[in-house]
CSV table of C-alpha atoms in Angstrom, one decimal:
chain,number,residue,atom,x,y,z
A,1,MET,CA,67.9,-17.2,41.9
A,2,SER,CA,65.8,-15.1,39.6
A,3,GLU,CA,62.9,-16.5,37.6
A,4,ASP,CA,64.9,-16.3,34.4
A,5,GLU,CA,67.9,-18.1,35.9
A,6,SER,CA,65.6,-21.0,37.0
A,7,ILE,CA,64.6,-21.8,33.5
A,8,LEU,CA,66.7,-25.0,33.5
A,9,GLU,CA,65.1,-26.4,36.6
A,10,PRO,CA,63.0,-29.6,36.2
A,11,LEU,CA,59.3,-29.2,35.5
A,12,ASP,CA,58.5,-31.2,38.7
A,13,ASP,CA,59.8,-28.2,40.8
A,14,TYR,CA,57.4,-25.7,39.2
A,15,SER,CA,54.2,-24.4,40.9
A,16,GLU,CA,50.9,-23.5,39.2
A,17,LYS,CA,52.0,-19.9,39.2
A,18,LEU,CA,54.8,-20.8,36.7
A,19,SER,CA,52.5,-22.2,34.1
A,20,VAL,CA,53.9,-19.9,31.4
A,21,LYS,CA,57.4,-21.4,32.2
A,22,GLU,CA,55.9,-24.9,31.9
A,23,LYS,CA,54.4,-24.1,28.5
A,24,PHE,CA,57.7,-22.7,27.3
A,25,THR,CA,59.8,-25.6,28.5
A,26,LYS,CA,57.4,-28.1,27.0
A,27,ALA,CA,57.5,-26.2,23.7
A,28,LEU,CA,61.3,-26.1,23.9
A,29,VAL,CA,61.8,-29.8,24.3
A,30,GLY,CA,58.7,-30.9,22.4
A,31,GLU,CA,60.3,-32.3,19.3
A,32,SER,CA,60.4,-36.1,19.0
A,33,PRO,CA,63.7,-37.9,18.8
A,34,ARG,CA,65.4,-38.8,15.5
A,35,CYS,CA,65.9,-42.4,14.3
A,36,PRO,CA,69.4,-43.5,15.2
A,37,GLU,CA,69.7,-45.2,11.8
A,38,CYS,CA,68.2,-42.8,9.2
A,39,SER,CA,68.1,-39.6,11.4
A,40,LYS,CA,64.5,-38.8,10.4
A,41,ILE,CA,62.2,-37.5,13.2
A,42,LEU,CA,60.2,-40.3,14.7
A,43,ARG,CA,56.4,-39.8,15.2
A,44,ASP,CA,56.5,-41.0,18.8
A,45,ARG,CA,58.9,-40.4,21.6
A,46,GLU,CA,58.9,-44.1,22.6
A,47,ILE,CA,61.5,-45.5,20.3
A,48,GLN,CA,60.1,-48.9,19.0
A,49,LYS,CA,60.4,-49.0,15.2
A,50,CYS,CA,61.1,-46.3,12.7
A,51,ASP,CA,58.3,-45.7,10.2
A,52,TYR,CA,60.8,-44.7,7.5
A,53,CYS,CA,63.6,-47.2,7.5
A,54,GLY,CA,62.2,-49.9,9.8
A,55,PHE,CA,65.0,-49.8,12.3
A,56,ASP,CA,64.4,-51.2,15.7
A,57,PHE,CA,66.5,-52.3,18.7
A,58,SER,CA,65.8,-56.1,18.4
A,59,TYR,CA,69.4,-56.9,17.4
A,60,LEU,CA,70.7,-55.1,20.5
A,61,GLU,CA,68.3,-56.8,22.8
A,62,SER,CA,69.8,-60.2,21.7
A,63,HIS,CA,73.3,-58.9,22.6
A,64,PHE,CA,72.3,-56.9,25.7
A,65,PRO,CA,69.1,-58.3,27.2
A,66,ILE,CA,67.2,-55.8,29.3
A,67,ASP,CA,67.6,-58.0,32.4
A,68,GLY,CA,71.4,-57.9,32.1
A,69,LEU,CA,71.9,-54.2,31.5
A,70,PRO,CA,74.0,-52.4,34.2
A,71,THR,CA,72.6,-49.7,36.5
A,72,LEU,CA,73.2,-46.3,34.9
A,73,LEU,CA,75.6,-45.0,37.5
A,74,GLN,CA,77.6,-41.8,37.2
A,75,LEU,CA,80.7,-43.5,36.0
A,76,HIS,CA,81.2,-47.1,34.8
A,77,ASP,CA,84.6,-48.4,33.6
A,78,PHE,CA,84.2,-52.0,32.7
A,79,SER,CA,87.5,-51.9,30.7
A,80,ASP,CA,89.7,-50.6,33.5
A,81,SER,CA,90.8,-47.7,31.2
A,82,LEU,CA,91.1,-45.3,34.1
A,83,LEU,CA,93.3,-45.4,37.3
A,84,ASP,CA,91.6,-44.8,40.6
A,85,PHE,CA,92.8,-41.2,40.9
A,86,GLU,CA,91.6,-40.6,37.3
A,87,MET,CA,88.2,-42.0,38.1
A,88,ASN,CA,88.0,-39.6,41.0
A,89,ASP,CA,89.0,-36.6,38.8
A,90,VAL,CA,86.4,-37.4,36.2
A,91,ALA,CA,83.7,-38.0,38.9
A,92,SER,CA,84.6,-34.7,40.5
A,93,TYR,CA,84.0,-32.9,37.3
A,94,GLN,CA,80.7,-34.7,36.7
A,95,SER,CA,79.7,-33.5,40.2
A,96,LEU,CA,80.7,-30.0,39.3
A,97,ILE,CA,78.3,-30.0,36.4
A,98,ASN,CA,75.6,-31.3,38.5
A,99,SER,CA,76.2,-28.7,41.2
A,100,ARG,CA,75.8,-25.9,38.6
A,101,TYR,CA,72.9,-27.5,36.8
A,102,PRO,CA,71.2,-29.9,39.4
A,103,GLN,CA,68.7,-31.2,36.9
A,104,PHE,CA,71.4,-32.5,34.5
A,105,SER,CA,73.2,-35.8,35.0
A,106,VAL,CA,76.3,-36.5,32.8
A,107,LYS,CA,77.1,-40.2,32.9
A,108,ILE,CA,80.0,-42.1,31.4
A,109,CYS,CA,80.2,-45.8,30.5
A,110,ILE,CA,83.3,-47.4,29.2
A,111,LEU,CA,83.0,-51.0,28.0
A,112,PRO,CA,84.5,-53.5,25.6
A,113,LEU,CA,82.1,-54.2,22.7
A,114,GLN,CA,82.1,-56.3,19.5
A,115,LYS,CA,83.1,-54.2,16.5
A,116,ASN,CA,79.7,-54.8,14.8
A,117,VAL,CA,77.8,-53.1,17.6
A,118,ARG,CA,76.6,-49.7,16.4
A,119,LEU,CA,77.5,-47.3,19.2
A,120,ARG,CA,74.9,-44.7,18.4
A,121,GLN,CA,72.1,-47.2,18.7
A,122,LEU,CA,73.6,-48.8,21.8
A,123,SER,CA,73.9,-45.4,23.6
A,124,LEU,CA,70.1,-44.7,23.1
A,125,TRP,CA,69.3,-48.3,24.0
A,126,MET,CA,71.1,-48.0,27.3
A,127,LEU,CA,69.8,-44.6,28.1
A,128,ASN,CA,66.2,-45.8,27.6
A,129,GLN,CA,66.5,-49.3,29.1
A,130,CYS,CA,69.2,-49.3,31.8
A,131,PRO,CA,67.9,-49.3,35.4
A,132,LEU,CA,68.7,-46.2,37.5
A,133,PRO,CA,70.2,-45.9,41.0
A,134,GLU,CA,67.7,-45.9,43.8
A,135,ASP,CA,67.9,-42.2,44.3
A,136,GLN,CA,66.9,-41.4,40.7
A,137,SER,CA,63.5,-41.6,38.9
A,138,GLU,CA,62.5,-42.1,35.3
A,139,ASN,CA,62.2,-38.4,34.9
A,140,ASP,CA,65.9,-38.1,35.6
A,141,LYS,CA,66.6,-40.0,32.4
A,142,LYS,CA,65.1,-37.1,30.4
A,143,TRP,CA,67.9,-34.8,31.8
A,144,THR,CA,70.7,-37.3,31.3
A,145,ILE,CA,73.7,-36.9,29.0
A,146,LEU,CA,75.3,-40.3,28.5
A,147,ILE,CA,78.8,-40.8,27.0
A,148,ILE,CA,79.5,-44.3,25.8
A,149,THR,CA,83.0,-45.5,24.8
A,150,ASN,CA,83.8,-48.7,23.1
A,151,SER,CA,87.3,-49.5,24.6
A,152,VAL,CA,88.0,-51.9,21.7
A,153,THR,CA,87.5,-49.5,18.8
A,154,LEU,CA,88.3,-46.4,21.0
A,155,LYS,CA,85.2,-44.7,19.6
A,156,SER,CA,82.6,-42.8,21.7
A,157,CYS,CA,79.0,-41.6,21.3
A,158,ILE,CA,76.7,-39.2,23.2
A,159,ALA,CA,73.1,-39.8,23.8
A,160,THR,CA,70.8,-37.2,25.5
A,161,GLY,CA,67.5,-37.5,27.2
A,162,TYR,CA,64.4,-35.7,25.8
A,163,ASN,CA,64.8,-32.6,28.0
A,164,ALA,CA,68.6,-32.4,27.8
A,165,ASP,CA,68.6,-32.8,24.0
A,166,VAL,CA,67.9,-29.1,23.2
A,167,PHE,CA,70.7,-27.9,25.5
A,168,LEU,CA,73.4,-30.0,23.8
A,169,PRO,CA,72.9,-29.5,20.0
A,170,ASP,CA,74.1,-32.2,17.6
A,171,GLU,CA,76.9,-30.0,16.2
A,172,ASN,CA,78.3,-29.7,19.7
A,173,SER,CA,78.0,-33.4,20.5
A,174,LEU,CA,79.8,-34.2,17.3
A,175,LYS,CA,82.7,-31.9,18.1
A,176,ILE,CA,83.0,-33.3,21.6
A,177,VAL,CA,82.9,-36.9,20.4
A,178,ALA,CA,85.5,-36.2,17.7
A,179,GLN,CA,87.9,-34.7,20.3
A,180,LEU,CA,87.3,-37.5,22.7
A,181,ASN,CA,88.0,-40.1,20.1
A,182,LYS,CA,91.2,-38.3,19.2
A,183,SER,CA,92.3,-38.4,22.9
A,184,GLN,CA,91.4,-42.1,23.1
A,185,ARG,CA,93.6,-43.0,20.2
A,186,LYS,CA,96.5,-41.1,21.8
A,187,GLY,CA,96.0,-43.0,25.0
A,188,ILE,CA,95.1,-40.0,27.1
A,189,HIS,CA,91.8,-41.4,28.3
A,190,ALA,CA,91.2,-39.4,31.5
A,191,ARG,CA,92.2,-36.0,30.0
A,192,GLY,CA,89.9,-36.8,27.1
A,193,TYR,CA,86.9,-37.3,29.4
A,194,LEU,CA,87.8,-34.1,31.4
A,195,GLU,CA,88.0,-32.1,28.2
A,196,ALA,CA,84.6,-33.6,27.1
A,197,LEU,CA,83.0,-32.7,30.4
A,198,GLU,CA,84.4,-29.2,30.2
A,199,SER,CA,83.0,-28.8,26.7
A,200,ILE,CA,79.6,-30.0,27.9
A,201,LEU,CA,79.6,-27.5,30.8
A,202,ASN,CA,80.5,-24.6,28.4
A,203,THR,CA,77.8,-25.7,26.1
A,204,LEU,CA,75.2,-25.7,28.9
A,205,ASP,CA,76.4,-22.2,30.0
A,206,ASP,CA,75.9,-20.9,26.5
A,207,SER,CA,72.5,-22.7,26.2
A,208,LYS,CA,71.3,-21.2,29.4
A,209,HIS,CA,71.9,-17.6,28.2
A,210,GLY,CA,70.2,-18.4,24.9
A,211,VAL,CA,67.2,-20.0,26.6
A,212,LYS,CA,66.8,-17.1,29.0
A,213,ALA,CA,66.6,-14.7,26.1
A,214,ARG,CA,64.0,-16.8,24.3
A,215,PHE,CA,62.0,-17.1,27.5
A,216,LYS,CA,61.8,-13.3,27.8
A,217,LYS,CA,60.3,-13.1,24.3
A,218,PHE,CA,58.0,-16.0,25.1
A,219,LYS,CA,56.7,-14.3,28.3
A,220,LYS,CA,55.9,-11.1,26.3
A,221,LYS,CA,54.0,-13.0,23.7
A,222,HIS,CA,51.9,-14.9,26.2
A,223,ARG,CA,51.4,-12.2,28.8
A,224,LYS,CA,47.7,-11.8,29.6
């Protein structure tokens, strides 16, 4: 693998010789997250309370206490929306994405929720607060793409970790969610998730080429 092709590897894998790449990656993912309520950029990465609209996650903590949150596995289907063979098909495509981009982890959680639970906020809450499997660290959350589906309303949402966010732009996420919601309403659940995963993989492919081009310019600018 060439130096340019390894742009999307986690920072933990870099040596001191790749400090230019570290600086580039940190600059690339340096923007703070947006408030899930008013969409303004927060001052701090740790989402506690929005300085603009006052939003916080206290209402979610009362519904989903941290102690009761599920482990953030690759695929959770609490609503039994998928048959066993469909679960295997979806999990296989998740593994395909991970084999091509080992630092990324695309996870899916399907669960029945009350209609007043705001899915966008819940997806960020779970991404930040759910425990991880034993073979993953907190750094893995930064590279996680989490798809949450409310099986009651048949609506979905995507939340991305800090490092993954730049590789899956908002406009792409919205298109993926819109198509997934359409599939859910038609009752073609498994195909909907497979199409969503395919769209995510295509987006990561496109992002990789764009990032590689930007890195070449960055290297020229910072060459000693």
